[in-house]
PDB file of C-alpha atoms in Angstrom:
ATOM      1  CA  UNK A   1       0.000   0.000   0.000  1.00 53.00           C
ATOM      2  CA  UNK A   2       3.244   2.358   0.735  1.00 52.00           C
ATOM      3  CA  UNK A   3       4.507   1.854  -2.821  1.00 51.00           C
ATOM      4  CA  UNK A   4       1.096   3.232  -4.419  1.00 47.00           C
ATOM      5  CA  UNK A   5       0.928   5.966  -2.121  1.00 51.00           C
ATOM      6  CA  UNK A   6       4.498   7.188  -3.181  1.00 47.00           C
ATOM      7  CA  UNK A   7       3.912   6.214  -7.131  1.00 44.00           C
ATOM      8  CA  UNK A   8       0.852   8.443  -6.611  1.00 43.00           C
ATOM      9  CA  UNK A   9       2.450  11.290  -4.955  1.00 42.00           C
ATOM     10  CA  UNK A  10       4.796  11.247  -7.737  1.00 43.00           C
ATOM     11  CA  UNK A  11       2.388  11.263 -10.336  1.00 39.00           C
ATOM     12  CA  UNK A  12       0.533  14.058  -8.663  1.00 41.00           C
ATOM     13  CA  UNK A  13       3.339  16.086  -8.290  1.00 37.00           C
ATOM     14  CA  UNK A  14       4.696  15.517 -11.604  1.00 37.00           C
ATOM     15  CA  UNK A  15       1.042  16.495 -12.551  1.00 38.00           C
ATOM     16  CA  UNK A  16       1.186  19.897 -10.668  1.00 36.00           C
ATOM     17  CA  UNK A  17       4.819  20.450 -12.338  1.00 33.00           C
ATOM     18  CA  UNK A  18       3.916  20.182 -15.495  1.00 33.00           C
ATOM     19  CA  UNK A  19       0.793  22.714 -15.398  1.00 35.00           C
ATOM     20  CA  UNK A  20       3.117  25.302 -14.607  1.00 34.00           C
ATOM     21  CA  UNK A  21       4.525  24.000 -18.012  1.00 34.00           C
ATOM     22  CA  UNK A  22       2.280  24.813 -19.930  1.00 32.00           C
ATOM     23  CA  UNK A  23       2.761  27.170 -23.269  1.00 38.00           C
ATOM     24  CA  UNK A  24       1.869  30.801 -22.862  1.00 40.00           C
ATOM     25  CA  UNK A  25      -1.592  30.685 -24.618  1.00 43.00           C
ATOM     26  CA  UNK A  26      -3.093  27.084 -23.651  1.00 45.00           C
ATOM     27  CA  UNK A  27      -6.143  28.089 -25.891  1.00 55.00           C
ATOM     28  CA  UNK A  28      -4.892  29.650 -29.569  1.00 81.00           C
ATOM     29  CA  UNK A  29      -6.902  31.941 -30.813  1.00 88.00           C
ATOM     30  CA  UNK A  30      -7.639  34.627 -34.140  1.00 94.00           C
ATOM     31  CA  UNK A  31      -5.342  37.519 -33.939  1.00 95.00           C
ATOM     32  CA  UNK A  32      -7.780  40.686 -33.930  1.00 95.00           C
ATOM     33  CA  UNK A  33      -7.039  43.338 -36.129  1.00 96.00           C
ATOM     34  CA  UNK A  34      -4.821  45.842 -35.537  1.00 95.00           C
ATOM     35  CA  UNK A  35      -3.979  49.246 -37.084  1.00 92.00           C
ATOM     36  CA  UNK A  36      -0.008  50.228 -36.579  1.00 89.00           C
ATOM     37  CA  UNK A  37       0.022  53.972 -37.189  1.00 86.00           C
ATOM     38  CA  UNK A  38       3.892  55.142 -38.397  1.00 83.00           C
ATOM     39  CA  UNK A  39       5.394  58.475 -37.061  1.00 78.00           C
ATOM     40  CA  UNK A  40       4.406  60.237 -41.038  1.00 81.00           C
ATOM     41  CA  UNK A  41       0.546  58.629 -40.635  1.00 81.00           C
ATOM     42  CA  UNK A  42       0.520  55.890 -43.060  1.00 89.00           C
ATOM     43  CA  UNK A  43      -1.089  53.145 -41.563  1.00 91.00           C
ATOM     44  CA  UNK A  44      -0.542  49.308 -41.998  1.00 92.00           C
ATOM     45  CA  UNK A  45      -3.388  46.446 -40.852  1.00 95.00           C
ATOM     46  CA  UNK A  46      -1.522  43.557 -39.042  1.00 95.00           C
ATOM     47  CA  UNK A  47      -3.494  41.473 -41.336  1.00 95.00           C
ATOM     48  CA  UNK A  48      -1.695  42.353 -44.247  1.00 95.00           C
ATOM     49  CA  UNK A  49       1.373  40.161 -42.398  1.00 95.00           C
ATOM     50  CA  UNK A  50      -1.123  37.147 -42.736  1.00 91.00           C
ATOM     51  CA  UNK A  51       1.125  34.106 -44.454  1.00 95.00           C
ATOM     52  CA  UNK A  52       4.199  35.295 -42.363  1.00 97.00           C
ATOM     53  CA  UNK A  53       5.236  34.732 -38.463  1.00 98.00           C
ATOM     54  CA  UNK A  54       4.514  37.572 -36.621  1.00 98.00           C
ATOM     55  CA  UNK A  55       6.243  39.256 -33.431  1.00 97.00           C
ATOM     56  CA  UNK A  56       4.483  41.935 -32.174  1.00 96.00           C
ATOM     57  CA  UNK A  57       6.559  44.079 -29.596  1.00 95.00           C
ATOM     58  CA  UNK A  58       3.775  46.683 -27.175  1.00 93.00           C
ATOM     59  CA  UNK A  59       6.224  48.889 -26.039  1.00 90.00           C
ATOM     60  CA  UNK A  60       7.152  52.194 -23.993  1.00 86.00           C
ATOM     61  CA  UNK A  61      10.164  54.206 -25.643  1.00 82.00           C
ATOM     62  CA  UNK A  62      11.111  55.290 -22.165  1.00 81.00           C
ATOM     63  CA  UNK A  63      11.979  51.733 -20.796  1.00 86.00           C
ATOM     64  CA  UNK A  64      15.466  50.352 -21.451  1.00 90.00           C
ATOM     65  CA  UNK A  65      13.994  46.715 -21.355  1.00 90.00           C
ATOM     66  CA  UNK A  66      11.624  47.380 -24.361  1.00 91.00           C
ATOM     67  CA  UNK A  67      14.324  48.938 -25.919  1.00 92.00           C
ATOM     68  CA  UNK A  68      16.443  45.610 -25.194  1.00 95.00           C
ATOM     69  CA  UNK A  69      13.692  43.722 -26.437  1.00 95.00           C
ATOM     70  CA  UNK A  70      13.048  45.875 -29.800  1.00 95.00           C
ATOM     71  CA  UNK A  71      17.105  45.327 -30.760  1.00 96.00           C
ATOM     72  CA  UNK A  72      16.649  41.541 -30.255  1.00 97.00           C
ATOM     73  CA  UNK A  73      13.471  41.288 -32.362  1.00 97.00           C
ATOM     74  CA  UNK A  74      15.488  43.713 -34.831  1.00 97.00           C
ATOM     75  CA  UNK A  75      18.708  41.127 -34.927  1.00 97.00           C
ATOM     76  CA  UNK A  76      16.095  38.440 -35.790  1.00 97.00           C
ATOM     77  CA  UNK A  77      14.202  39.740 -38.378  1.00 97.00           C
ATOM     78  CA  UNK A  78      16.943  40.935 -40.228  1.00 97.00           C
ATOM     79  CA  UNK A  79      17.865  37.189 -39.370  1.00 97.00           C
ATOM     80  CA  UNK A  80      14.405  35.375 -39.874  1.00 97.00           C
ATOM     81  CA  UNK A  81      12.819  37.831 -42.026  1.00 97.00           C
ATOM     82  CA  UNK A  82      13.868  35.984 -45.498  1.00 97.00           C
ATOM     83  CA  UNK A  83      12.670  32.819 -43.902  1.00 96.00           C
ATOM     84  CA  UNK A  84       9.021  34.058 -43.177  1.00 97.00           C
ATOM     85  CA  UNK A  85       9.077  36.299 -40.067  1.00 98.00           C
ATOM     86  CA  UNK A  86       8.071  39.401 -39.428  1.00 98.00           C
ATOM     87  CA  UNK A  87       8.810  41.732 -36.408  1.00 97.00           C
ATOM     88  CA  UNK A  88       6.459  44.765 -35.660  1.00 96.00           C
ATOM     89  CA  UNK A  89       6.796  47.165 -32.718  1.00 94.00           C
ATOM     90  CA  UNK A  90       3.911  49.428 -31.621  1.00 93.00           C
ATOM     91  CA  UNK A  91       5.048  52.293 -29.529  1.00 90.00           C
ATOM     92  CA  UNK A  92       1.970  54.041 -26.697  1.00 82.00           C
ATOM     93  CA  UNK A  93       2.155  55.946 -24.453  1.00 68.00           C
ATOM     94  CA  UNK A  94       3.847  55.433 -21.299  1.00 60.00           C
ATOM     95  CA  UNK A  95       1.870  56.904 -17.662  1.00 59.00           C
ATOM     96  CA  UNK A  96       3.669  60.312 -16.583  1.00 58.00           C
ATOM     97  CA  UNK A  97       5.289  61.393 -19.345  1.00 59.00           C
ATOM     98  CA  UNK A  98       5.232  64.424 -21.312  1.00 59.00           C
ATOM     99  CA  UNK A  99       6.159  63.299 -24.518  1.00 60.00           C
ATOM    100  CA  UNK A 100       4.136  60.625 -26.471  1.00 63.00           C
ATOM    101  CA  UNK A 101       5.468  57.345 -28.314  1.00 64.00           C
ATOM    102  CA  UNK A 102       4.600  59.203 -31.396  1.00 68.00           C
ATOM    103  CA  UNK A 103       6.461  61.925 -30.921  1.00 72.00           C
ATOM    104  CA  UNK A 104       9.613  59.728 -29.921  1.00 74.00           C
ATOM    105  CA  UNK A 105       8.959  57.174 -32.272  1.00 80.00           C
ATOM    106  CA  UNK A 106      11.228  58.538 -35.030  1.00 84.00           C
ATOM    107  CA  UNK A 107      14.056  59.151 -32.876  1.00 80.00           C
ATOM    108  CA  UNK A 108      14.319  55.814 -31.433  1.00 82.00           C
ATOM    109  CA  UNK A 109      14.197  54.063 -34.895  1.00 86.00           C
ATOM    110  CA  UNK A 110      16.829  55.947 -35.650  1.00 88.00           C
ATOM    111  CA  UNK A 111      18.948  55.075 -32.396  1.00 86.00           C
ATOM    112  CA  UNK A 112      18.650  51.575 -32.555  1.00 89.00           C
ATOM    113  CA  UNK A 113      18.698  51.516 -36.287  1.00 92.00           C
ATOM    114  CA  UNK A 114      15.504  49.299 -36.665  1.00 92.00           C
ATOM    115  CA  UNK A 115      14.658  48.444 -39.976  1.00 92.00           C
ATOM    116  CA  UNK A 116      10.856  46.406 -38.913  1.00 93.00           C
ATOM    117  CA  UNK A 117       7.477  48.412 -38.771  1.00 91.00           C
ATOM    118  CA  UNK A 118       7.296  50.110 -35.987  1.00 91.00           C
ATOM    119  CA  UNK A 119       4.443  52.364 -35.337  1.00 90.00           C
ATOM    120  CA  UNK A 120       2.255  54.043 -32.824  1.00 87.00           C
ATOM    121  CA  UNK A 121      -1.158  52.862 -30.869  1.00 86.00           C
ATOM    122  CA  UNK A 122      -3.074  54.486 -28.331  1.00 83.00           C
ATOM    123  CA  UNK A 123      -3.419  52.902 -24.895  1.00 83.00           C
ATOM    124  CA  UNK A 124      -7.047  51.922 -25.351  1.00 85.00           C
ATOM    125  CA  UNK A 125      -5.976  50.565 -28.928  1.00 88.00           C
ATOM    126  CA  UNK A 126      -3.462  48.424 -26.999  1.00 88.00           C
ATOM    127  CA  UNK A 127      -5.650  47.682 -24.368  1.00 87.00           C
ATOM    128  CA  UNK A 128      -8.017  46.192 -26.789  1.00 90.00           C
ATOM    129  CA  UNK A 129      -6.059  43.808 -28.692  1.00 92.00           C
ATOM    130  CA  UNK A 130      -4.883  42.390 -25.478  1.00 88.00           C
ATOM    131  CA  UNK A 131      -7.858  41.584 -23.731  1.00 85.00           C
ATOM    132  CA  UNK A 132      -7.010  44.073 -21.027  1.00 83.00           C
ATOM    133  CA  UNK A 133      -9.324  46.236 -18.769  1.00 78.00           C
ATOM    134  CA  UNK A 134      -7.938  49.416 -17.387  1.00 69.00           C
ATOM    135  CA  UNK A 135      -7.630  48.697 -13.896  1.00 75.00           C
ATOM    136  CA  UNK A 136      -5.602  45.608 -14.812  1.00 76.00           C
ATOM    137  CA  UNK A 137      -1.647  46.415 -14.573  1.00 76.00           C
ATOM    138  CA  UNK A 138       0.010  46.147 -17.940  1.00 75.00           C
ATOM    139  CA  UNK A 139       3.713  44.715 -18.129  1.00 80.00           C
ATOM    140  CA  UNK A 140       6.266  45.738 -20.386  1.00 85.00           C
ATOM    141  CA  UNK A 141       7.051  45.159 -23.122  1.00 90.00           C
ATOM    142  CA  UNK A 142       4.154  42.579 -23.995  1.00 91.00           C
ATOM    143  CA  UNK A 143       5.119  40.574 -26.451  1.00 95.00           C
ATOM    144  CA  UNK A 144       2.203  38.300 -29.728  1.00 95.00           C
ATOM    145  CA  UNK A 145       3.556  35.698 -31.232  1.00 97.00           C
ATOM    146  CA  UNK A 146       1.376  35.059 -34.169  1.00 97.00           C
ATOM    147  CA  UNK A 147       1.505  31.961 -36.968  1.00 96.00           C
ATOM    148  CA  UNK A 148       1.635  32.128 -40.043  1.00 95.00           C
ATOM    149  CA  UNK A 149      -2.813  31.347 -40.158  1.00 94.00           C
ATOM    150  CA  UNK A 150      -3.148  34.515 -38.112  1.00 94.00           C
ATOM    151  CA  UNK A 151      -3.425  32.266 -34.758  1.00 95.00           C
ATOM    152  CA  UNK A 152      -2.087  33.767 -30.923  1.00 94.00           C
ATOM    153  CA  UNK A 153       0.363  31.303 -30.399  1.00 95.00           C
ATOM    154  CA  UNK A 154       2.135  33.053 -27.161  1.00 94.00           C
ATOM    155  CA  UNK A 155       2.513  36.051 -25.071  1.00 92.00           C
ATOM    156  CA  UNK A 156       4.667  37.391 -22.605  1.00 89.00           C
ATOM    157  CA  UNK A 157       2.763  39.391 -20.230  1.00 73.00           C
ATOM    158  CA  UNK A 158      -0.653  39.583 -18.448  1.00 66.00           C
ATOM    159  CA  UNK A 159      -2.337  36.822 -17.053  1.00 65.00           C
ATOM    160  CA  UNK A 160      -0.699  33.294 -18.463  1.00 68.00           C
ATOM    161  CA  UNK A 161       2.454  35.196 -20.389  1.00 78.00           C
ATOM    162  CA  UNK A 162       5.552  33.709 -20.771  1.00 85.00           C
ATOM    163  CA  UNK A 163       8.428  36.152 -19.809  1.00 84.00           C
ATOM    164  CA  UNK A 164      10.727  33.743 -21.860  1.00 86.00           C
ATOM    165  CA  UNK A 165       9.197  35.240 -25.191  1.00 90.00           C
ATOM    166  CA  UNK A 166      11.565  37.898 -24.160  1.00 89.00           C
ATOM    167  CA  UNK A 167      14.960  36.078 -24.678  1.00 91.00           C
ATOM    168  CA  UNK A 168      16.448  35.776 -27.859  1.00 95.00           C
ATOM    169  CA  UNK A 169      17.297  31.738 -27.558  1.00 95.00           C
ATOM    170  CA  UNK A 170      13.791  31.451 -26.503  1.00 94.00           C
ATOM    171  CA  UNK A 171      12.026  33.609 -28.468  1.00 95.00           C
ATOM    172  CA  UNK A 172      14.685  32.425 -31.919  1.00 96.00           C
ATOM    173  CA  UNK A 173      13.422  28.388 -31.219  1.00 96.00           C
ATOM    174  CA  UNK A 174       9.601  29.591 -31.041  1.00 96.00           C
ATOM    175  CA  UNK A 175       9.704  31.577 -34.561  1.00 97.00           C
ATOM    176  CA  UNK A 176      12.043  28.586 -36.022  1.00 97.00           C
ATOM    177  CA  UNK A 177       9.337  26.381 -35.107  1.00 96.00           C
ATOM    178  CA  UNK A 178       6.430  28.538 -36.545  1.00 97.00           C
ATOM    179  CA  UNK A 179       8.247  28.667 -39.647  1.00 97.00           C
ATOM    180  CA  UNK A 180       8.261  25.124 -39.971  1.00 95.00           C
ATOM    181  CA  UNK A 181       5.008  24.683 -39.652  1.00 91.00           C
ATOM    182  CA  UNK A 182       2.417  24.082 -42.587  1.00 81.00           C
ATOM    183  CA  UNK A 183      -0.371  26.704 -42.225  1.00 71.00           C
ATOM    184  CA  UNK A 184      -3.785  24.940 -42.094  1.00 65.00           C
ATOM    185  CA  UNK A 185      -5.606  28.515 -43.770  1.00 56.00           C
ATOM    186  CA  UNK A 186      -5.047  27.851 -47.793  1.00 46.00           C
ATOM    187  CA  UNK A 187      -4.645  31.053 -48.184  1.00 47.00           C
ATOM    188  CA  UNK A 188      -1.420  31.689 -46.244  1.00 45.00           C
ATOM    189  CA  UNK A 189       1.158  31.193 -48.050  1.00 44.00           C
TER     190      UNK A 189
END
């Protein structure tokens, strides 16, 4: 009777261990639309990515982790990019500031020499595509990984997120996979 007890404490633990395993999105689902505003006004649809693997970056200009973040999604799509992936930042506006992300958003491009959309949101705009109410405290940078079919496949912040998304090794095995994978909408190509 001692050796099921410990077989089943071991299973239930392993159990409980592996929960905490789980990817970042257990339930995939549609990528809403989005509208990425650049600093001149032209706007881009994050549907017109659809067919490609998708790394959206929600970021504050003023945080030296986003900006960390933004050069290692810039290293892989200049990496990736050929392969099928395609980074996007979207720049909004951090609390207790006086400048916006749009009005930065030009300068730090520059900086960091990013050569990836990167465009400008409004909070609510943000708030929106992630699910988020307003009372809800928002971690940066929040990173969508999205497949090739237009599918959440992972996040890094909020309820469920995976911080690893924010690694390069981590987040470089994750796109490699995505790009491997056969996209089940025929129209993705």
């Amino acid at each position: 009777m001692k050796t099921y007890r410990g077989i089943f404490a071991i299973v239930i633990v392993a159990m409980i261990t592996s929960a905490f395993a789980l990817p970042s999105v257990t339930a995939q689902r549609k990528s809403p639309e989005f509208t990425i505003s650049d600093s001149s006004g032209k706007t881009t649809q994050l549907s017109s990515f659809k067919g490609k693997v998708v790394v959206m970056e929600f970021l504050f200009v003023t945080s030296q982790h986003c900006m960390r973040v933004a050069t290692t999604l810039n290293k892989l799509n200049n990496e990736l990019g050929p392969r099928g992936f395609q980074a996007v930042g979207i720049v909004f506006d951090p609390p207790s500031t006086t400048s916006t992300g749009a009005q930065l958003l030009p300068a730090v491009v520059d900086y960091l020499k990013l050569t990836y959309p990167m465009g400008y949101a409004s909070k609510d705009s943000v708030d929106n595509y992630l699910g988020r109410n307003g009372n809800e405290i928002l971690n940066i940078p929040q990173v969508v990984v999205i497949d090739r079919a237009g599918m959440i496949r992972a996040t890094s912040g909020g309820r469920g997120g995976d911080p690893t998304l924010e690694d390069e090794n981590s987040l470089r095995n994750l796109i490699l996979g995505l790009l491997k994978e056969i996209p089940t909408d025929s129209k993705a190509k």
